[in-house]
């Protein structure tokens, strides 16, 4: 197992490089980059100033000067939308500010070199380092992802096992109805409903509406800090988990039903072994393999993508919101920095999943494959 883990760790580097490379070149050819956005902003300011300060005759003279000077400015600015009329020196200064004064391949290899030492540079629009922004935002996303995943697994696995044991019974029917109804409710709609009911929207004002902790968090005792932390997380976690039980519950149930009907279970029953021992001593280990296989993707989905709307609705500054805003602003350092971190965590969680496979069922041997 040691050599298998070592090989998987070695493969992380080329996998990261491949993902970053593909995304780098896709993003570079996409319109609306940081230079385009800055030019558009400056063009808008220049347009407003010209409308206020330049008369009609002055604008005609300016146009004649532009025609008499040839196409040098337009030629220089032709690579950017809305750059007509801006001084080429201004455009060159914008390119230098955002690092676009260098050739594409130079920027690419420079980025790879920096990422090897986890140097993600500075944000183009936020005035801080990328790693600082990630460290600042990660407690929110980690809190939402970890506790939501934990609640879903702690409820869905026991519920799925009991549904399998009482398959077709009254308990199985009414719990299936509740799980399906919960899955049918959109997360953002349920979050808004929780705010209306319990966060001072219309009825009760029991829970805070924004932030991960209170403003006086540092003044509280350790017990007070823990209670304040979970007081702020109650509604966001409840909103994230309401629709997350269906898939895992039914997956657990079907996995256990499949194992219960196998020959080794019938043999164990014929030998007089108790149902509880059969269920948790034999069936559980085999049935849980497929559940463990889905853990990394479930955690990554809940950690990074599933929390975006929740972060917006409950005013939580997390990684999901940071990545979305960076994409909209074309903040390339933040985009690639968060992508790098997300991918690295995903690969490590997949490796942890494989290790857990062998802990649950020692018969599985990745080393021999």
Short mmCIF file of C-alpha atoms in Angstrom, two decimals:
data_model
loop_
_atom_site.label_atom_id
_atom_site.label_comp_id
_atom_site.label_asym_id
_atom_site.label_seq_id
_atom_site.Cartn_x
_atom_site.Cartn_y
_atom_site.Cartn_z
CA UNK A 1 0.00 0.00 0.00
CA UNK A 2 2.92 2.34 0.66
CA UNK A 3 4.20 2.20 -2.91
CA UNK A 4 0.65 2.71 -4.23
CA UNK A 5 0.24 5.85 -2.14
CA UNK A 6 3.64 7.07 -3.30
CA UNK A 7 2.72 6.54 -6.97
CA UNK A 8 -0.57 8.37 -6.50
CA UNK A 9 1.18 11.30 -4.84
CA UNK A 10 3.64 11.50 -7.75
CA UNK A 11 0.73 11.57 -10.25
CA UNK A 12 -0.80 14.59 -8.51
CA UNK A 13 1.81 16.96 -10.00
CA UNK A 14 1.21 16.15 -13.71
CA UNK A 15 -2.55 16.05 -13.14
CA UNK A 16 -2.50 19.51 -11.60
CA UNK A 17 -0.29 20.80 -14.41
CA UNK A 18 -2.62 19.40 -17.07
CA UNK A 19 -5.74 20.92 -15.49
CA UNK A 20 -4.11 24.31 -14.98
CA UNK A 21 -2.72 24.27 -18.55
CA UNK A 22 -6.07 23.53 -20.19
CA UNK A 23 -7.90 26.16 -18.14
CA UNK A 24 -5.13 28.73 -18.63
CA UNK A 25 -5.32 28.67 -22.42
CA UNK A 26 -9.13 28.51 -22.46
CA UNK A 27 -9.37 31.57 -20.25
CA UNK A 28 -6.73 33.48 -22.20
CA UNK A 29 -8.68 33.25 -25.46
CA UNK A 30 -11.98 34.18 -23.81
CA UNK A 31 -13.05 37.82 -24.33
CA UNK A 32 -13.58 40.27 -21.51
CA UNK A 33 -10.26 39.92 -19.68
CA UNK A 34 -9.00 42.35 -17.02
CA UNK A 35 -7.40 44.61 -19.63
CA UNK A 36 -10.66 44.79 -21.58
CA UNK A 37 -12.59 45.60 -18.42
CA UNK A 38 -10.19 48.35 -17.38
CA UNK A 39 -10.24 49.84 -20.89
CA UNK A 40 -14.04 49.76 -20.91
CA UNK A 41 -14.13 51.51 -17.55
CA UNK A 42 -11.66 54.18 -18.66
CA UNK A 43 -13.44 54.63 -21.98
CA UNK A 44 -16.67 55.25 -20.12
CA UNK A 45 -15.02 57.88 -17.92
CA UNK A 46 -13.36 59.52 -20.92
CA UNK A 47 -16.66 59.53 -22.81
CA UNK A 48 -18.50 61.24 -19.97
CA UNK A 49 -15.76 63.85 -19.58
CA UNK A 50 -15.72 64.57 -23.30
CA UNK A 51 -19.47 65.05 -23.38
CA UNK A 52 -19.23 67.59 -20.59
CA UNK A 53 -16.11 69.52 -21.65
CA UNK A 54 -15.81 69.30 -25.42
CA UNK A 55 -18.11 71.28 -27.68
CA UNK A 56 -19.35 70.02 -31.00
CA UNK A 57 -16.68 71.96 -32.89
CA UNK A 58 -14.00 70.68 -30.58
CA UNK A 59 -15.10 67.07 -31.17
CA UNK A 60 -14.90 67.60 -34.96
CA UNK A 61 -11.39 69.00 -34.59
CA UNK A 62 -10.43 66.04 -32.42
CA UNK A 63 -11.79 63.72 -35.09
CA UNK A 64 -9.78 65.50 -37.79
CA UNK A 65 -6.64 65.21 -35.71
CA UNK A 66 -7.27 61.52 -35.25
CA UNK A 67 -7.72 61.03 -39.01
CA UNK A 68 -4.64 63.11 -39.80
CA UNK A 69 -2.45 61.12 -37.47
CA UNK A 70 -3.08 57.85 -39.29
CA UNK A 71 -4.20 54.66 -37.59
CA UNK A 72 -1.42 54.24 -35.08
CA UNK A 73 -3.63 54.49 -32.01
CA UNK A 74 -6.32 52.25 -33.42
CA UNK A 75 -3.73 49.76 -34.59
CA UNK A 76 -2.23 49.58 -31.13
CA UNK A 77 -5.62 49.31 -29.44
CA UNK A 78 -7.21 47.03 -32.04
CA UNK A 79 -6.76 44.00 -29.83
CA UNK A 80 -9.15 45.36 -27.19
CA UNK A 81 -12.79 46.26 -27.40
CA UNK A 82 -13.65 49.85 -26.65
CA UNK A 83 -10.02 51.01 -26.84
CA UNK A 84 -10.56 53.49 -29.68
CA UNK A 85 -9.53 56.98 -28.64
CA UNK A 86 -7.36 55.95 -25.70
CA UNK A 87 -3.69 56.86 -25.61
CA UNK A 88 -1.49 53.85 -26.53
CA UNK A 89 0.71 54.66 -23.54
CA UNK A 90 -2.32 54.28 -21.27
CA UNK A 91 -3.12 50.90 -22.81
CA UNK A 92 0.51 49.83 -22.45
CA UNK A 93 0.44 50.85 -18.79
CA UNK A 94 -2.74 48.81 -18.24
CA UNK A 95 -1.14 45.76 -19.90
CA UNK A 96 1.94 46.10 -17.73
CA UNK A 97 -0.14 46.46 -14.58
CA UNK A 98 -1.95 43.19 -15.25
CA UNK A 99 1.11 41.40 -16.63
CA UNK A 100 -0.14 41.24 -20.22
CA UNK A 101 2.89 43.03 -21.59
CA UNK A 102 4.64 39.64 -21.73
CA UNK A 103 4.06 36.92 -24.34
CA UNK A 104 1.54 34.19 -23.59
CA UNK A 105 4.07 31.40 -23.17
CA UNK A 106 6.17 33.51 -20.79
CA UNK A 107 3.14 34.16 -18.58
CA UNK A 108 2.27 30.46 -18.64
CA UNK A 109 5.66 29.13 -17.58
CA UNK A 110 6.02 31.89 -14.99
CA UNK A 111 2.67 30.85 -13.49
CA UNK A 112 3.69 27.17 -13.32
CA UNK A 113 6.97 28.10 -11.64
CA UNK A 114 5.20 30.21 -9.02
CA UNK A 115 2.53 27.58 -8.37
CA UNK A 116 5.17 24.98 -7.54
CA UNK A 117 5.95 26.98 -4.40
CA UNK A 118 2.29 27.97 -3.83
CA UNK A 119 2.90 31.56 -4.88
CA UNK A 120 -0.42 32.61 -6.44
CA UNK A 121 0.42 36.30 -6.71
CA UNK A 122 -1.90 39.19 -5.89
CA UNK A 123 -5.51 39.79 -6.84
CA UNK A 124 -5.95 42.15 -9.76
CA UNK A 125 -8.90 43.99 -8.23
CA UNK A 126 -8.96 43.26 -4.49
CA UNK A 127 -5.59 44.64 -3.43
CA UNK A 128 -4.40 41.57 -1.52
CA UNK A 129 -2.56 38.31 -2.04
CA UNK A 130 -4.52 35.35 -3.41
CA UNK A 131 -3.35 33.03 -0.65
CA UNK A 132 -4.44 35.62 1.91
CA UNK A 133 -7.91 35.81 0.35
CA UNK A 134 -8.20 32.01 0.32
CA UNK A 135 -7.08 31.71 3.96
CA UNK A 136 -9.55 34.44 4.90
CA UNK A 137 -12.47 32.77 3.13
CA UNK A 138 -11.75 29.08 3.77
CA UNK A 139 -13.22 28.90 7.32
CA UNK A 140 -16.67 29.70 5.94
CA UNK A 141 -16.60 27.13 3.13
CA UNK A 142 -14.93 24.53 5.34
CA UNK A 143 -17.58 25.03 8.02
CA UNK A 144 -20.46 24.75 5.57
CA UNK A 145 -18.99 21.81 3.68
CA UNK A 146 -17.81 19.79 6.67
CA UNK A 147 -20.87 20.11 8.88
CA UNK A 148 -23.34 19.70 6.02
CA UNK A 149 -21.60 16.56 4.77
CA UNK A 150 -21.35 15.19 8.31
CA UNK A 151 -25.06 15.76 8.99
CA UNK A 152 -26.07 14.20 5.67
CA UNK A 153 -23.93 11.09 6.21
CA UNK A 154 -24.94 10.69 9.87
CA UNK A 155 -28.63 10.79 8.95
CA UNK A 156 -28.67 9.10 5.54
CA UNK A 157 -26.62 5.99 6.36
CA UNK A 158 -28.65 4.86 9.44
CA UNK A 159 -31.86 5.83 7.64
CA UNK A 160 -30.89 3.88 4.52
CA UNK A 161 -29.98 0.80 6.58
CA UNK A 162 -33.30 0.85 8.43
CA UNK A 163 -35.20 1.34 5.18
CA UNK A 164 -33.41 -1.69 3.74
CA UNK A 165 -34.26 -3.80 6.80
CA UNK A 166 -37.93 -2.71 6.65
CA UNK A 167 -38.14 -2.68 2.87
CA UNK A 168 -41.74 -2.26 1.65
CA UNK A 169 -43.05 -1.55 5.15
CA UNK A 170 -44.80 1.53 6.49
CA UNK A 171 -41.55 3.09 7.72
CA UNK A 172 -39.96 2.68 4.29
CA UNK A 173 -42.93 4.30 2.52
CA UNK A 174 -43.36 7.41 4.64
CA UNK A 175 -39.63 8.11 4.95
CA UNK A 176 -39.27 7.79 1.16
CA UNK A 177 -42.04 10.36 0.79
CA UNK A 178 -40.28 12.80 3.11
CA UNK A 179 -36.91 12.30 1.43
CA UNK A 180 -38.36 12.86 -2.05
CA UNK A 181 -40.20 16.00 -0.92
CA UNK A 182 -37.00 17.37 0.62
CA UNK A 183 -35.09 16.65 -2.57
CA UNK A 184 -37.74 18.46 -4.64
CA UNK A 185 -37.33 21.73 -2.70
CA UNK A 186 -34.69 24.03 -4.28
CA UNK A 187 -31.93 24.91 -1.84
CA UNK A 188 -32.17 28.67 -2.37
CA UNK A 189 -35.98 28.61 -1.97
CA UNK A 190 -35.75 26.71 1.30
CA UNK A 191 -33.05 29.11 2.50
CA UNK A 192 -35.32 32.08 1.82
CA UNK A 193 -38.17 30.31 3.63
CA UNK A 194 -35.93 29.77 6.67
CA UNK A 195 -35.01 33.46 6.69
CA UNK A 196 -38.66 34.49 6.53
CA UNK A 197 -39.62 32.14 9.34
CA UNK A 198 -36.67 32.25 11.73
CA UNK A 199 -34.30 35.13 10.87
CA UNK A 200 -36.51 38.15 11.42
CA UNK A 201 -38.10 38.06 7.99
CA UNK A 202 -41.75 37.99 9.08
CA UNK A 203 -42.29 35.72 12.06
CA UNK A 204 -39.45 34.84 14.46
CA UNK A 205 -36.07 36.47 15.01
CA UNK A 206 -34.23 33.48 16.46
CA UNK A 207 -31.15 33.28 14.23
CA UNK A 208 -28.71 35.85 12.77
CA UNK A 209 -28.97 36.69 9.09
CA UNK A 210 -25.33 37.30 8.18
CA UNK A 211 -21.78 36.35 9.07
CA UNK A 212 -20.13 33.27 10.54
CA UNK A 213 -19.75 34.75 14.04
CA UNK A 214 -20.96 37.79 15.98
CA UNK A 215 -19.05 41.06 16.19
CA UNK A 216 -18.23 40.48 19.86
CA UNK A 217 -16.95 36.95 19.17
CA UNK A 218 -13.49 37.65 20.61
CA UNK A 219 -15.00 38.80 23.90
CA UNK A 220 -16.96 35.57 24.46
CA UNK A 221 -15.86 32.57 26.51
CA UNK A 222 -14.96 29.29 24.76
CA UNK A 223 -18.43 27.93 25.42
CA UNK A 224 -19.96 31.15 24.18
CA UNK A 225 -17.83 31.07 21.04
CA UNK A 226 -18.92 27.52 20.21
CA UNK A 227 -22.58 28.34 20.77
CA UNK A 228 -22.31 31.55 18.75
CA UNK A 229 -20.57 29.69 15.91
CA UNK A 230 -23.30 27.05 15.62
CA UNK A 231 -25.99 29.67 16.15
CA UNK A 232 -24.86 31.36 12.93
CA UNK A 233 -24.47 28.07 11.06
CA UNK A 234 -27.82 26.50 11.92
CA UNK A 235 -29.91 27.96 9.09
CA UNK A 236 -27.24 27.70 6.34
CA UNK A 237 -26.50 24.05 7.19
CA UNK A 238 -30.19 23.22 7.40
CA UNK A 239 -30.75 24.79 3.98
CA UNK A 240 -27.83 22.88 2.44
CA UNK A 241 -28.78 19.49 3.88
CA UNK A 242 -32.52 19.43 3.22
CA UNK A 243 -32.05 18.24 -0.36
CA UNK A 244 -28.94 16.15 0.25
CA UNK A 245 -30.50 13.15 1.97
CA UNK A 246 -32.28 11.60 -1.00
CA UNK A 247 -29.37 10.32 -3.08
CA UNK A 248 -27.26 8.99 -0.22
CA UNK A 249 -30.24 7.45 1.62
CA UNK A 250 -31.48 5.55 -1.45
CA UNK A 251 -27.93 4.57 -2.38
CA UNK A 252 -27.39 3.12 1.09
CA UNK A 253 -30.72 1.32 1.03
CA UNK A 254 -30.19 -0.24 -2.41
CA UNK A 255 -26.62 -1.22 -1.58
CA UNK A 256 -27.75 -3.02 1.58
CA UNK A 257 -30.68 -4.69 -0.21
CA UNK A 258 -28.29 -5.98 -2.85
CA UNK A 259 -25.99 -7.47 -0.21
CA UNK A 260 -28.80 -8.87 1.96
CA UNK A 261 -30.04 -11.02 -0.91
CA UNK A 262 -26.65 -12.61 -1.62
CA UNK A 263 -25.75 -16.21 -0.91
CA UNK A 264 -23.33 -15.57 1.97
CA UNK A 265 -26.10 -13.87 3.96
CA UNK A 266 -28.40 -16.84 3.48
CA UNK A 267 -25.58 -19.15 4.56
CA UNK A 268 -24.97 -17.08 7.69
CA UNK A 269 -28.66 -17.22 8.56
CA UNK A 270 -28.69 -20.99 8.03
CA UNK A 271 -25.85 -21.27 10.53
CA UNK A 272 -27.96 -19.50 13.13
CA UNK A 273 -26.06 -16.21 13.23
CA UNK A 274 -28.18 -13.33 14.54
CA UNK A 275 -29.56 -10.71 12.16
CA UNK A 276 -27.76 -7.85 13.88
CA UNK A 277 -24.40 -9.60 13.61
CA UNK A 278 -25.06 -10.46 9.95
CA UNK A 279 -26.09 -6.91 9.17
CA UNK A 280 -23.19 -5.08 10.84
CA UNK A 281 -20.56 -7.84 10.80
CA UNK A 282 -20.86 -8.94 7.18
CA UNK A 283 -23.29 -6.86 5.11
CA UNK A 284 -22.17 -3.45 6.40
CA UNK A 285 -18.56 -3.83 5.27
CA UNK A 286 -19.49 -4.80 1.70
CA UNK A 287 -22.41 -2.40 1.31
CA UNK A 288 -20.44 0.63 2.51
CA UNK A 289 -17.85 0.42 -0.25
CA UNK A 290 -19.98 2.29 -2.76
CA UNK A 291 -20.87 4.90 -0.12
CA UNK A 292 -17.19 5.53 0.62
CA UNK A 293 -16.45 5.80 -3.10
CA UNK A 294 -18.83 8.74 -3.39
CA UNK A 295 -17.53 10.66 -0.38
CA UNK A 296 -14.81 12.77 -2.13
CA UNK A 297 -17.14 14.00 -4.86
CA UNK A 298 -19.91 14.66 -2.33
CA UNK A 299 -17.61 16.65 -0.06
CA UNK A 300 -16.05 18.62 -2.91
CA UNK A 301 -19.48 19.42 -4.32
CA UNK A 302 -20.76 20.56 -0.94
CA UNK A 303 -17.52 22.36 -0.10
CA UNK A 304 -17.11 24.46 -3.22
CA UNK A 305 -20.15 24.51 -5.50
CA UNK A 306 -23.11 23.64 -3.31
CA UNK A 307 -22.49 26.52 -0.91
CA UNK A 308 -22.43 29.36 -3.48
CA UNK A 309 -26.11 30.31 -3.26
CA UNK A 310 -26.10 29.78 0.51
CA UNK A 311 -23.13 32.12 0.88
CA UNK A 312 -24.94 34.77 -1.15
CA UNK A 313 -28.27 34.43 0.66
CA UNK A 314 -26.79 34.39 4.17
CA UNK A 315 -24.04 36.95 3.40
CA UNK A 316 -21.19 34.52 4.07
CA UNK A 317 -17.84 35.34 2.50
CA UNK A 318 -16.66 31.89 1.40
CA UNK A 319 -14.59 30.32 -1.37
CA UNK A 320 -17.60 29.64 -3.58
CA UNK A 321 -18.52 33.32 -3.66
CA UNK A 322 -14.86 34.30 -4.07
CA UNK A 323 -14.44 32.04 -7.10
CA UNK A 324 -17.66 33.24 -8.68
CA UNK A 325 -16.78 36.91 -8.25
CA UNK A 326 -13.27 36.30 -9.58
CA UNK A 327 -14.71 34.63 -12.69
CA UNK A 328 -17.10 37.49 -13.32
CA UNK A 329 -14.30 40.07 -12.88
CA UNK A 330 -11.74 37.96 -14.80
CA UNK A 331 -9.47 38.14 -11.78
CA UNK A 332 -7.06 35.55 -13.19
CA UNK A 333 -4.78 35.07 -10.15
CA UNK A 334 -7.76 34.37 -7.90
CA UNK A 335 -9.40 32.14 -10.54
CA UNK A 336 -6.34 29.95 -11.05
CA UNK A 337 -5.36 30.02 -7.38
CA UNK A 338 -8.75 28.73 -6.23
CA UNK A 339 -8.81 26.20 -9.09
CA UNK A 340 -5.38 24.95 -8.03
CA UNK A 341 -6.44 24.56 -4.39
CA UNK A 342 -9.77 22.92 -5.31
CA UNK A 343 -8.09 20.42 -7.63
CA UNK A 344 -5.36 19.58 -5.15
CA UNK A 345 -7.90 18.94 -2.38
CA UNK A 346 -9.98 16.82 -4.74
CA UNK A 347 -7.03 14.63 -5.68
CA UNK A 348 -5.99 14.21 -2.05
CA UNK A 349 -9.54 13.31 -1.01
CA UNK A 350 -9.69 10.69 -3.77
CA UNK A 351 -6.50 9.13 -2.41
CA UNK A 352 -7.97 9.18 1.10
CA UNK A 353 -11.04 7.44 -0.30
CA UNK A 354 -8.88 4.62 -1.69
CA UNK A 355 -7.12 4.24 1.65
CA UNK A 356 -10.49 4.07 3.40
CA UNK A 357 -11.50 1.30 0.99
CA UNK A 358 -8.75 -0.92 2.37
CA UNK A 359 -9.66 -0.05 5.98
CA UNK A 360 -13.29 -1.02 5.44
CA UNK A 361 -12.50 -4.16 3.44
CA UNK A 362 -8.92 -5.50 3.80
CA UNK A 363 -9.57 -7.86 0.88
CA UNK A 364 -9.19 -4.91 -1.50
CA UNK A 365 -5.54 -4.60 -2.51
CA UNK A 366 -4.61 -1.64 -4.71
CA UNK A 367 -0.96 -2.61 -4.40
CA UNK A 368 -1.35 -5.72 -6.56
CA UNK A 369 -3.06 -3.86 -9.40
#
